[in-house]
Coordinates of C-alpha atoms in Angstrom, one line a residue:
Chain A
M88 CA 0.0 0.0 0.0
K89 CA 2.9 2.3 0.2
N90 CA 2.3 3.7 -3.3
F91 CA -1.4 4.1 -2.7
T92 CA -1.7 7.8 -3.2
R93 CA -4.6 10.2 -2.6
R94 CA -5.2 10.3 -6.3
D95 CA -5.6 6.6 -6.4
F96 CA -8.1 6.8 -3.6
I97 CA -10.1 9.4 -5.5
K98 CA -10.1 7.2 -8.6
L99 CA -11.3 4.2 -6.7
V100 CA -14.1 6.0 -5.0
G101 CA -14.9 7.9 -8.1
S102 CA -15.2 4.8 -10.2
A103 CA -17.4 3.1 -7.6
A104 CA -19.7 6.1 -7.8
A105 CA -19.6 6.0 -11.6
V106 CA -21.0 2.6 -11.9
S107 CA -24.2 3.6 -10.3
A108 CA -24.2 7.2 -11.6
V109 CA -23.2 6.7 -15.2
G110 CA -23.9 3.1 -15.6
F111 CA -20.7 2.6 -17.4
P112 CA -18.6 -0.4 -16.4
A113 CA -15.4 1.6 -16.1
I114 CA -12.2 0.9 -16.0
A115 CA -10.6 2.9 -13.3
A116 CA -8.7 0.8 -10.7
A117 CA -5.6 2.0 -9.1
G118 CA -2.3 1.8 -11.0
G119 CA -1.8 1.8 -14.8
K120 CA -1.9 5.1 -16.7
K121 CA -5.1 6.0 -18.3
K122 CA -4.6 6.3 -22.1
V123 CA -6.3 8.6 -24.6
V124 CA -5.6 8.5 -28.3
V125 CA -6.5 11.5 -30.3
I126 CA -6.7 11.1 -34.1
G127 CA -6.2 14.3 -36.1
G128 CA -4.3 17.4 -35.1
G129 CA -6.5 20.3 -36.4
S130 CA -8.5 22.7 -34.3
G131 CA -10.5 20.0 -32.6
G132 CA -7.8 17.3 -32.1
A133 CA -5.0 19.5 -31.0
T134 CA -7.2 21.4 -28.5
A135 CA -8.5 18.1 -27.1
A136 CA -5.0 16.7 -26.6
K137 CA -3.9 19.8 -24.8
Y138 CA -7.0 20.2 -22.6
I139 CA -7.0 16.6 -21.4
L140 CA -3.5 17.2 -20.0
R141 CA -4.4 20.5 -18.6
A142 CA -7.2 18.8 -16.6
D143 CA -5.3 15.6 -15.7
P144 CA -1.6 15.5 -16.4
S145 CA -1.5 11.8 -15.3
I146 CA -3.3 10.7 -18.5
E147 CA -1.1 9.5 -21.3
V148 CA -2.2 11.4 -24.4
T149 CA -1.1 10.3 -27.9
L150 CA -1.9 12.5 -30.9
I151 CA -1.8 10.8 -34.3
E152 CA -1.5 13.2 -37.2
P153 CA 0.2 12.6 -40.5
N154 CA 1.5 16.1 -41.1
K155 CA 4.4 17.8 -39.3
H156 CA 2.7 21.1 -39.6
Y157 CA -0.9 22.3 -39.7
Y158 CA -2.1 25.1 -41.9
T159 CA -5.3 26.7 -40.5
C160 CA -8.2 26.9 -42.9
F161 CA -9.4 29.9 -41.1
F162 CA -7.8 33.1 -42.5
S163 CA -6.6 31.2 -45.5
N164 CA -8.9 33.4 -47.6
E165 CA -6.6 36.4 -46.7
V166 CA -3.8 34.5 -48.3
I167 CA -5.9 34.2 -51.5
G168 CA -6.6 38.0 -51.3
G169 CA -2.9 38.7 -50.8
D170 CA -2.9 40.4 -47.4
R171 CA -1.4 37.4 -45.6
K172 CA 1.4 34.9 -46.2
L173 CA 0.7 31.2 -46.1
D174 CA 3.5 30.8 -43.5
S175 CA 1.4 32.8 -41.0
L176 CA -1.1 30.0 -41.0
K177 CA 1.5 27.3 -40.3
F178 CA 1.7 25.7 -36.8
S179 CA 3.9 23.0 -35.5
Y180 CA 3.1 20.4 -32.8
D181 CA 6.1 21.4 -30.7
G182 CA 3.9 23.2 -28.2
L183 CA 1.8 20.1 -27.6
S184 CA 5.0 17.9 -27.3
R185 CA 6.4 20.3 -24.7
R186 CA 3.1 19.8 -22.7
G187 CA 3.7 16.1 -22.7
V188 CA 1.5 15.0 -25.7
K189 CA 3.1 12.1 -27.5
V190 CA 2.8 13.2 -31.1
V191 CA 3.0 10.4 -33.7
H192 CA 3.3 11.6 -37.3
D193 CA 1.5 8.8 -39.1
T194 CA -1.9 8.1 -40.5
A195 CA -4.5 6.2 -38.5
T196 CA -5.8 3.3 -40.6
G197 CA -8.2 1.6 -38.3
I198 CA -10.0 1.7 -34.9
D199 CA -11.0 -1.5 -33.2
A200 CA -13.8 -0.2 -30.9
A201 CA -14.2 -3.6 -29.1
A202 CA -10.5 -4.0 -28.4
R203 CA -10.0 -0.3 -27.8
K204 CA -7.1 0.0 -30.2
V205 CA -6.0 2.4 -33.0
T206 CA -3.8 1.1 -35.8
I207 CA -1.5 3.4 -37.9
S208 CA -0.1 2.8 -41.4
S209 CA 3.2 1.6 -40.1
G210 CA 1.3 -1.3 -38.5
Q211 CA 1.9 -0.1 -34.9
S212 CA -1.1 0.0 -32.7
F213 CA -2.1 2.0 -29.6
S214 CA -4.5 0.9 -27.0
Y215 CA -6.8 3.4 -25.3
D216 CA -9.3 3.9 -22.5
R217 CA -11.0 6.6 -24.6
C218 CA -10.4 7.7 -28.2
I219 CA -11.1 11.1 -29.7
V220 CA -11.5 11.2 -33.5
A221 CA -11.1 14.6 -35.1
P222 CA -10.4 13.9 -38.8
G223 CA -12.1 16.9 -40.4
I224 CA -13.7 16.5 -43.8
S225 CA -13.3 14.5 -46.9
F226 CA -14.9 15.2 -50.3
R227 CA -17.9 13.5 -52.0
D228 CA -17.9 12.7 -55.7
D229 CA -20.8 15.1 -56.4
I230 CA -19.1 16.7 -59.5
K231 CA -18.3 14.5 -62.4
G232 CA -14.7 14.7 -63.6
Y233 CA -13.5 16.3 -60.3
D234 CA -10.9 14.2 -58.7
M235 CA -7.4 14.7 -57.1
A236 CA -5.8 15.2 -60.5
A237 CA -8.5 17.8 -61.4
A238 CA -7.8 19.6 -58.1
E239 CA -4.3 20.4 -59.4
T240 CA -5.7 22.7 -62.1
M241 CA -9.1 23.5 -60.4
P242 CA -8.1 23.8 -56.7
H243 CA -10.6 23.4 -53.9
A244 CA -8.4 25.2 -51.4
W245 CA -10.8 23.9 -48.7
K246 CA -7.9 22.3 -46.9
A247 CA -5.2 24.9 -46.4
G248 CA -1.7 24.6 -47.6
A249 CA -0.5 23.9 -51.1
Q250 CA -4.1 24.2 -52.4
T251 CA -4.3 27.7 -51.0
S252 CA -1.0 28.8 -52.7
L253 CA -2.2 27.2 -56.0
L254 CA -5.4 29.2 -56.0
R255 CA -3.5 32.4 -55.2
S256 CA -1.0 31.9 -57.9
Q257 CA -3.7 31.2 -60.5
L258 CA -5.3 34.6 -59.6
E259 CA -1.9 36.2 -60.0
A260 CA -1.4 34.6 -63.4
M261 CA -4.9 35.3 -64.9
P262 CA -5.5 38.1 -67.3
D263 CA -7.4 41.3 -66.5
G264 CA -11.0 40.8 -67.7
G265 CA -11.0 37.1 -66.9
M266 CA -13.7 35.2 -65.0
V267 CA -13.2 33.4 -61.7
L268 CA -15.7 30.7 -61.0
I269 CA -16.5 29.5 -57.5
A270 CA -18.6 26.3 -57.1
A271 CA -20.1 26.5 -53.7
P272 CA -21.1 23.3 -51.9
P273 CA -24.4 22.1 -50.5
N274 CA -25.1 22.0 -46.7
P275 CA -23.6 20.8 -44.4
F276 CA -20.0 21.8 -45.1
R277 CA -16.9 23.2 -43.4
C278 CA -16.9 26.9 -42.8
P279 CA -20.4 28.1 -44.0
P280 CA -19.4 31.7 -44.6
G281 CA -16.1 30.6 -46.3
P282 CA -17.0 30.7 -50.0
Y283 CA -18.5 34.1 -49.7
E284 CA -15.7 35.6 -47.7
R285 CA -13.4 34.0 -50.4
A286 CA -15.3 35.9 -53.1
C287 CA -14.6 39.1 -51.1
Q288 CA -10.9 38.4 -50.8
M289 CA -10.6 37.5 -54.5
A290 CA -12.5 40.6 -55.5
Y291 CA -10.3 42.7 -53.3
Y292 CA -7.2 41.5 -55.2
L293 CA -8.9 41.7 -58.6
K294 CA -10.3 45.2 -57.9
N295 CA -6.7 46.5 -57.3
H296 CA -4.9 44.5 -60.0
K297 CA -7.4 43.3 -62.6
P298 CA -10.4 45.5 -62.3
K299 CA -12.2 44.3 -65.4
S300 CA -12.5 40.8 -64.0
K301 CA -15.6 39.1 -62.7
I302 CA -16.4 36.5 -60.1
L303 CA -19.3 34.0 -60.6
I304 CA -20.5 31.9 -57.7
L305 CA -22.5 28.9 -58.8
D306 CA -24.1 27.6 -55.6
K307 CA -25.7 24.3 -54.6
K308 CA -27.8 26.2 -52.1
D309 CA -30.6 28.8 -52.4
K310 CA -29.3 30.8 -49.4
F311 CA -26.1 31.1 -47.4
S312 CA -24.5 32.2 -44.2
K313 CA -24.5 36.0 -43.4
Q314 CA -26.1 36.4 -46.9
G315 CA -27.5 39.9 -46.2
L316 CA -24.2 41.2 -44.8
F317 CA -22.2 39.6 -47.6
T318 CA -24.5 41.1 -50.3
Q319 CA -24.1 44.5 -48.6
A320 CA -20.3 44.1 -48.5
W321 CA -20.1 43.1 -52.2
E322 CA -22.1 46.3 -53.1
R323 CA -20.0 48.4 -50.8
H324 CA -16.6 47.3 -51.9
Y325 CA -16.9 45.5 -55.2
P326 CA -20.0 46.8 -57.1
G327 CA -20.8 44.8 -60.2
M328 CA -17.9 42.4 -59.7
I329 CA -19.5 39.4 -57.9
E330 CA -22.5 37.5 -59.3
W331 CA -24.1 34.8 -57.1
V332 CA -26.4 32.3 -58.8
K333 CA -28.6 30.2 -56.5
A334 CA -29.1 26.5 -56.9
S335 CA -32.6 26.6 -58.2
D336 CA -31.5 28.9 -61.1
T337 CA -29.2 26.2 -62.5
N338 CA -31.2 23.2 -61.3
G339 CA -28.5 22.4 -58.7
G340 CA -25.2 24.2 -59.5
V341 CA -22.1 22.7 -61.0
T342 CA -22.5 19.0 -62.0
R343 CA -19.5 18.4 -64.2
V344 CA -16.0 19.7 -64.9
D345 CA -13.5 18.9 -67.7
A346 CA -10.1 19.7 -66.1
K347 CA -8.2 19.3 -69.4
A348 CA -10.5 21.5 -71.4
G349 CA -10.9 23.9 -68.4
T350 CA -14.7 23.8 -68.6
V351 CA -17.3 23.9 -65.8
S352 CA -20.9 22.8 -66.5
T353 CA -24.3 23.0 -64.9
E354 CA -27.3 21.3 -66.3
F355 CA -28.0 24.4 -68.4
D356 CA -24.7 25.8 -69.5
T357 CA -20.9 25.5 -69.7
H358 CA -18.3 28.1 -68.7
K359 CA -14.6 28.4 -69.4
P360 CA -13.3 30.4 -66.5
A361 CA -9.8 31.8 -66.2
V362 CA -9.7 30.5 -62.7
T363 CA -11.9 27.7 -61.3
N364 CA -12.4 27.0 -57.6
I365 CA -14.4 23.9 -57.0
I366 CA -15.5 23.3 -53.4
P367 CA -17.1 19.8 -53.5
A368 CA -19.8 18.4 -51.2
Q369 CA -18.4 17.0 -48.0
K370 CA -18.5 14.2 -45.5
A371 CA -16.6 13.1 -42.5
G372 CA -12.8 12.5 -42.8
E373 CA -11.7 9.1 -44.0
I374 CA -10.8 7.4 -40.7
A375 CA -14.3 8.2 -39.3
I376 CA -15.8 6.3 -42.3
T377 CA -13.3 3.4 -42.1
A378 CA -14.0 3.0 -38.4
G379 CA -17.7 2.9 -39.0
L380 CA -18.4 6.0 -37.1
T381 CA -20.6 7.6 -39.8
N382 CA -24.3 7.1 -40.5
E383 CA -26.2 7.3 -43.8
S384 CA -25.6 11.1 -43.8
G385 CA -21.8 10.6 -44.1
W386 CA -21.3 12.4 -40.8
C387 CA -20.8 11.0 -37.2
P388 CA -23.8 10.9 -34.8
I389 CA -22.8 11.9 -31.3
D390 CA -24.2 12.3 -27.8
G391 CA -24.5 16.1 -27.3
K392 CA -23.2 16.1 -23.7
T393 CA -19.9 14.2 -24.3
F394 CA -19.5 14.0 -28.1
E395 CA -19.2 10.2 -27.6
S396 CA -20.2 8.3 -30.7
T397 CA -23.7 6.9 -30.6
I398 CA -22.4 4.0 -32.8
H399 CA -19.2 3.0 -31.0
K400 CA -18.8 3.5 -27.2
G401 CA -15.5 4.8 -26.0
I402 CA -14.9 6.9 -29.1
H403 CA -15.7 10.6 -29.2
V404 CA -16.0 12.5 -32.5
I405 CA -15.4 16.2 -32.6
G406 CA -15.1 19.0 -35.1
D407 CA -16.3 19.0 -38.7
A408 CA -16.8 15.2 -38.9
A409 CA -19.5 15.2 -36.1
I410 CA -23.2 15.9 -36.4
Q411 CA -23.0 18.8 -34.1
A412 CA -25.8 21.1 -35.3
P413 CA -26.8 23.7 -34.2
L414 CA -23.1 24.2 -33.7
P415 CA -21.6 25.0 -37.1
K416 CA -18.7 23.2 -38.8
S417 CA -16.1 25.9 -37.9
G418 CA -12.6 25.9 -36.5
Y419 CA -13.8 27.8 -33.4
A420 CA -16.7 25.4 -32.8
A421 CA -14.2 22.5 -33.1
N422 CA -12.1 24.2 -30.5
S423 CA -15.1 24.6 -28.2
E424 CA -16.3 21.0 -28.8
A425 CA -12.8 19.7 -28.0
K426 CA -12.9 21.4 -24.6
V427 CA -16.2 19.8 -23.8
A428 CA -15.1 16.4 -25.1
A429 CA -11.7 16.7 -23.2
A430 CA -13.5 17.4 -19.9
A431 CA -15.9 14.5 -20.5
V432 CA -13.1 12.1 -21.3
V433 CA -11.1 13.2 -18.2
D434 CA -14.2 12.6 -16.1
L435 CA -15.0 9.3 -17.7
V436 CA -11.6 7.8 -17.4
N437 CA -11.5 8.8 -13.8
G438 CA -14.9 7.3 -13.2
R439 CA -16.8 10.5 -12.8
E440 CA -20.0 11.6 -14.5
P441 CA -19.2 14.4 -17.0
G442 CA -20.3 17.9 -15.9
E443 CA -22.5 20.2 -17.8
P444 CA -21.1 21.4 -21.1
S445 CA -21.0 25.0 -22.6
W446 CA -20.0 26.0 -26.1
V447 CA -19.4 29.2 -28.0
N448 CA -18.8 30.1 -31.6
T449 CA -18.0 33.3 -33.4
C450 CA -17.3 33.3 -37.1
Y451 CA -15.6 36.4 -38.4
S452 CA -15.4 37.2 -42.1
I453 CA -13.0 39.7 -43.6
V454 CA -14.9 41.4 -46.4
A455 CA -12.1 44.0 -47.1
P456 CA -9.1 45.4 -45.2
N457 CA -10.5 47.0 -42.0
D458 CA -13.9 45.7 -42.6
G459 CA -15.1 42.6 -40.7
I460 CA -18.5 41.0 -40.0
S461 CA -19.5 38.2 -37.7
V462 CA -22.1 35.8 -36.5
A463 CA -21.9 34.5 -32.9
M464 CA -23.8 32.1 -30.6
V465 CA -23.6 30.6 -27.2
Y466 CA -24.8 27.0 -26.8
N467 CA -25.9 24.8 -23.9
L468 CA -27.4 21.4 -23.4
V469 CA -31.2 21.2 -23.2
D470 CA -32.8 17.7 -22.7
G471 CA -29.6 16.0 -23.8
K472 CA -29.3 18.0 -27.0
I473 CA -27.1 20.9 -28.0
A474 CA -29.2 24.1 -28.2
K475 CA -28.7 27.7 -29.0
V476 CA -29.2 29.8 -25.8
K477 CA -32.4 31.8 -26.4
G478 CA -31.9 35.5 -26.9
A479 CA -28.2 35.2 -27.4
G480 CA -25.9 35.6 -30.4
G481 CA -26.7 36.8 -33.9
L482 CA -25.2 38.8 -36.7
T483 CA -23.3 42.1 -37.0
P484 CA -26.2 44.5 -37.4
A485 CA -27.0 45.5 -41.0
D486 CA -26.7 49.2 -40.1
S487 CA -23.3 48.8 -38.4
S488 CA -20.9 51.7 -38.9
P489 CA -17.5 51.6 -40.6
G490 CA -16.0 52.1 -37.2
D491 CA -17.9 49.1 -35.8
R492 CA -16.7 47.0 -38.7
Q493 CA -13.1 48.3 -38.3
R494 CA -13.2 47.0 -34.7
E495 CA -14.6 43.6 -35.8
Y496 CA -11.7 43.4 -38.3
E497 CA -9.3 43.9 -35.3
Y498 CA -11.2 41.4 -33.2
A499 CA -11.1 38.9 -36.0
H500 CA -7.3 39.1 -36.1
S501 CA -7.2 39.0 -32.3
W502 CA -9.3 35.8 -32.4
F503 CA -6.8 34.2 -34.8
N504 CA -3.9 35.0 -32.5
N505 CA -5.8 33.8 -29.4
V506 CA -7.4 30.7 -30.8
T507 CA -4.2 29.4 -32.4
Q508 CA -2.4 29.9 -29.1
D509 CA -5.3 28.1 -27.4
I510 CA -5.0 25.2 -29.9
F511 CA -1.2 24.8 -30.4
G512 CA 0.5 26.9 -27.7
Chain B
M280 CA -27.9 32.9 -2.3
L281 CA -28.7 29.4 -1.2
R282 CA -28.2 28.0 -4.7
I283 CA -24.7 29.4 -5.0
Q284 CA -23.7 28.1 -1.6
T285 CA -24.9 24.6 -2.5
Y286 CA -23.1 24.9 -5.8
T287 CA -19.8 25.9 -4.2
L288 CA -20.0 23.0 -1.7
A289 CA -20.8 20.6 -4.6
L290 CA -17.8 21.9 -6.6
G291 CA -15.5 21.2 -3.7
G292 CA -17.0 17.8 -3.0
C293 CA -17.7 16.5 -6.5
L294 CA -14.6 14.3 -6.7
L295 CA -15.7 12.2 -3.8
L296 CA -19.4 12.5 -4.1
G297 CA -20.0 12.0 -7.8
S298 CA -21.6 15.0 -9.5
T299 CA -25.2 14.2 -10.3
Q300 CA -26.3 17.2 -8.2
L301 CA -24.3 19.5 -10.5
A302 CA -26.6 19.2 -13.5
A303 CA -27.7 22.8 -13.2
A304 CA -24.6 24.7 -14.3
P305 CA -21.3 24.1 -16.1
S306 CA -18.2 24.4 -13.9
A307 CA -16.3 27.7 -13.7
T308 CA -13.5 26.2 -15.8
M309 CA -15.8 24.9 -18.5
L310 CA -17.4 28.4 -18.8
A311 CA -14.2 30.3 -18.6
D312 CA -12.6 28.1 -21.2
T313 CA -15.2 29.3 -23.7
C314 CA -13.7 32.8 -23.5
A315 CA -10.3 31.7 -24.6
G316 CA -10.8 31.8 -28.3
C317 CA -11.1 35.6 -28.2
H318 CA -9.6 36.6 -24.8
G319 CA -6.8 34.1 -24.7
V320 CA -6.0 31.1 -22.5
D321 CA -7.1 31.9 -19.0
G322 CA -7.9 35.5 -20.1
V323 CA -4.4 36.4 -21.3
S324 CA -5.0 37.9 -24.7
M325 CA -2.4 37.8 -27.5
G326 CA -3.9 41.0 -28.9
P327 CA -3.9 43.2 -30.7
A328 CA -7.5 44.4 -29.8
T329 CA -9.3 41.9 -27.6
P330 CA -8.5 42.8 -24.0
N331 CA -6.9 40.7 -21.3
I332 CA -9.5 39.7 -18.8
A333 CA -7.2 37.8 -16.5
G334 CA -7.0 39.4 -13.1
I335 CA -10.0 41.7 -13.4
S336 CA -12.1 42.0 -10.3
E337 CA -15.3 40.1 -9.9
I338 CA -17.3 43.3 -9.6
Y339 CA -15.8 44.7 -12.8
F340 CA -16.5 41.4 -14.6
T341 CA -20.1 41.1 -13.5
D342 CA -20.9 44.8 -14.0
S343 CA -19.4 44.6 -17.5
M344 CA -21.4 41.5 -18.5
A345 CA -24.6 42.9 -17.0
A346 CA -24.1 46.1 -19.0
F347 CA -23.4 44.2 -22.2
K348 CA -26.5 42.1 -21.6
S349 CA -28.8 45.1 -21.0
G350 CA -27.2 47.0 -23.9
D351 CA -26.0 49.8 -21.6
R352 CA -22.4 49.2 -22.7
Y353 CA -21.6 49.5 -26.3
S354 CA -19.9 46.6 -28.1
T355 CA -19.6 44.9 -31.4
V356 CA -19.9 41.2 -30.4
M357 CA -19.9 41.2 -26.6
Q358 CA -23.6 42.1 -26.3
R359 CA -24.5 39.1 -28.4
I360 CA -22.2 36.8 -26.4
A361 CA -23.1 38.1 -22.9
K362 CA -26.8 37.3 -23.5
G363 CA -25.8 33.6 -23.6
Y364 CA -25.0 33.3 -19.9
T365 CA -27.1 33.4 -16.8
D366 CA -26.2 35.7 -13.9
E367 CA -25.0 32.6 -12.0
E368 CA -22.8 31.5 -14.8
I369 CA -21.3 35.0 -15.0
K370 CA -20.5 34.9 -11.3
L371 CA -18.6 31.6 -11.8
M372 CA -16.6 33.1 -14.7
A373 CA -15.9 36.2 -12.7
S374 CA -14.5 34.2 -9.8
F375 CA -12.3 32.3 -12.3
F376 CA -10.8 35.3 -14.0
A377 CA -10.3 37.3 -10.7
K378 CA -8.0 34.5 -9.5
Q379 CA -5.7 34.8 -12.5
P380 CA -2.5 37.0 -12.3
V381 CA -2.5 40.3 -14.2
P382 CA -0.8 39.6 -17.5
K383 CA 2.3 41.3 -19.0
T384 CA 2.1 42.1 -22.7
V385 CA 4.9 43.4 -25.0
Q386 CA 3.7 46.2 -27.1
R387 CA 5.1 49.1 -29.1
T388 CA 4.5 52.3 -27.3
D389 CA 5.8 55.9 -27.9
P390 CA 8.3 56.9 -25.1
A391 CA 7.3 60.5 -25.3
K392 CA 3.7 59.7 -24.9
V393 CA 4.5 57.3 -22.1
A394 CA 6.3 60.0 -20.2
L395 CA 3.4 62.5 -20.6
G396 CA 0.9 59.8 -19.8
E397 CA 2.8 59.0 -16.5
R398 CA 2.5 62.7 -15.4
L399 CA -1.2 62.8 -16.3
H400 CA -1.8 59.5 -14.5
K401 CA -0.3 60.9 -11.3
D402 CA -2.3 64.1 -11.6
N403 CA -5.7 62.6 -12.5
C404 CA -6.1 58.8 -12.4
H405 CA -4.0 57.1 -9.8
K406 CA -6.5 57.3 -6.9
C407 CA -8.8 54.8 -8.6
H408 CA -6.4 53.2 -11.0
D409 CA -3.7 52.4 -8.5
E410 CA -0.3 50.7 -9.1
D411 CA -0.2 52.3 -12.6
G412 CA -3.5 50.7 -13.4
A413 CA -2.5 47.2 -12.3
L414 CA -4.7 47.0 -9.1
A415 CA -8.0 45.4 -9.8
D416 CA -9.9 46.9 -6.9
D417 CA -13.7 47.3 -7.0
D418 CA -15.0 48.6 -10.3
A419 CA -11.7 49.7 -11.8
G420 CA -10.6 47.7 -14.8
I421 CA -7.1 46.6 -15.3
L422 CA -5.3 49.2 -17.4
A423 CA -1.6 48.2 -16.9
S424 CA -0.3 46.3 -19.9
Q425 CA -3.7 46.3 -21.4
W426 CA -3.8 46.2 -25.2
L427 CA -3.4 49.7 -26.6
S428 CA -6.1 49.3 -29.3
Y429 CA -8.6 48.3 -26.6
L430 CA -7.7 51.3 -24.4
N431 CA -8.1 53.6 -27.5
H432 CA -11.5 52.1 -28.3
S433 CA -12.6 52.3 -24.6
M434 CA -11.7 56.0 -24.3
E435 CA -13.3 56.7 -27.6
D436 CA -16.5 55.2 -26.3
F437 CA -16.3 57.1 -23.0
K438 CA -15.7 60.4 -24.7
S439 CA -18.5 59.9 -27.2
G440 CA -20.9 59.0 -24.4
R441 CA -21.8 55.5 -25.6
R442 CA -20.1 54.1 -22.6
E443 CA -21.0 55.6 -19.2
M444 CA -18.3 57.0 -17.0
T445 CA -18.5 57.5 -13.2
K446 CA -19.0 61.1 -12.2
K447 CA -15.5 61.4 -10.8
M448 CA -13.9 60.0 -14.0
K449 CA -16.1 62.1 -16.3
K450 CA -14.9 65.3 -14.4
K451 CA -11.3 64.3 -15.2
V452 CA -11.7 63.0 -18.7
D453 CA -13.7 66.0 -19.9
K454 CA -10.7 68.2 -19.2
L455 CA -8.3 66.0 -21.2
T456 CA -7.4 66.6 -24.8
D457 CA -7.3 63.7 -27.4
E458 CA -3.5 63.9 -27.3
E459 CA -3.5 63.6 -23.5
I460 CA -5.8 60.6 -23.6
S461 CA -3.6 59.0 -26.2
A462 CA -0.6 59.6 -23.9
L463 CA -2.4 57.9 -21.0
N464 CA -3.3 54.9 -23.1
H465 CA 0.4 54.6 -24.2
F466 CA 1.5 54.9 -20.5
Y467 CA -0.9 52.2 -19.3
S468 CA -0.2 49.7 -22.1
S469 CA 3.5 50.1 -21.4
R470 CA 3.3 49.2 -17.8
L471 CA 4.6 45.8 -16.5
S472 CA 6.1 45.3 -19.9
S473 CA 9.8 44.8 -20.4
G474 CA 9.8 45.3 -24.1
S475 CA 8.1 48.7 -24.7
G476 CA 9.5 51.5 -26.8
L477 CA 9.3 52.1 -30.5

């Protein structure tokens, strides 16, 4: 008994309480480190890994992420507009390593939910008490002719990095008077205001360098996030430059591309743009599908309180891959969900019932230098479901002053600095 | 007050007792962690515009949130966010941030303005904003090492009347020129910092 610490005592008592309170046949027991494996090192996964150790440094946390660096999708539209360098979006995992997260740069290839084991492409496997899956998105084949090869000439730029640079360089190379076409995806998708902020950032560049050019957005939706505010901003800064075509006007938006010929087609017409940005329809990231965590929607159903999969116990899915509505698929929401899931995982591995969750989200969009708009919301749990807090949140007012929007622009950049520190610092 | 006392007791005892009785409200940490995206980890902002909220007094925090909720205090996004939290939740957050140390930031400030600001601070502000604005007593916000852009915005709001000043503050501020206010802002944001100077 000489090594029987106070912590062990708490674990034992806690786990005993948990059997009755939670009804989960935990685990616990004194001795043996609790293990959590986190798959995916984006906003959700990296935050979760960090916050688990913040709450309980005794847990062994392994983060599995193929890339040595992460490029944030948020603010990558400023790279396309030219006001930001791609390197400013680049973050390493050194901060997490220093905190004690075991970072493994490899791809997770399978999760055995029954054996509680994650396998990576090298063949190595990691056992866990709880697993957090944060793989982001993958693309659906909803546009004929659009594949990985086509993405080399018609970038999606919906995962930041080389794709972002490619789209930027295509804008720089195009002639004045050319047309840029954005194919916007159907709901639900990563970063709902993203395509429309992107149109702003592209127009900002074109207005100053190629003012005869036009931007055509062919949407797969009939309405979009912050639509009134974006429409105002397009008029305010880029009158006549941006045309948005709703899905019902083309019977569903872009259906086909020919990457070699450089053409983009709807059911009704074919375009030959100077620059084509195809943002395909989306589903959960690959490992979530491989591990059987998705349902017929292509996304992962979860319990609102803990983000534990309702398909496989012991696995929590956070970020874009989860069915988290009314929370949006945003980097900030993923960060917020990660904190809720991390707290729940720490409670569960220690045999405690998870506490009440709380979430927040603010999505800023930079419509021009010194001009920012936002949508914000606070969320809580009502009858076991994630809900918007009544009376809270909402949009930048339509009659906001330039001074207000100057401040939102500054707060947007402050958010970038703070949330990236929160995720990777 | 009964509810709060019960809650505090439960927080202290939840490890041993299990926590089914806590279903009413998220923990202080859970709530405070939602602020980090904009105000930084534990309320230490990386700037350049969202303020540090680490170390601010409980009264200042709850007064500010109440004023955001009612619309009495002007904001861009904070009115929308503040309405998402109950008074009890706000008290929990206030207790969390009041316990954090006042942060030190490194900012570019103008030495001439800092010098003028220091004189003006001694003549006008130090009674309420003690320790060069680092003392978080009562309803005084933390000014020392606060982000310059935030101080500029705040004084702009006080001057324009869209944020209310106490009578004693208004008496002082009404006599100050824009240059003098700017100097005070530079002075406060340079405090605690080791790396100030242009």
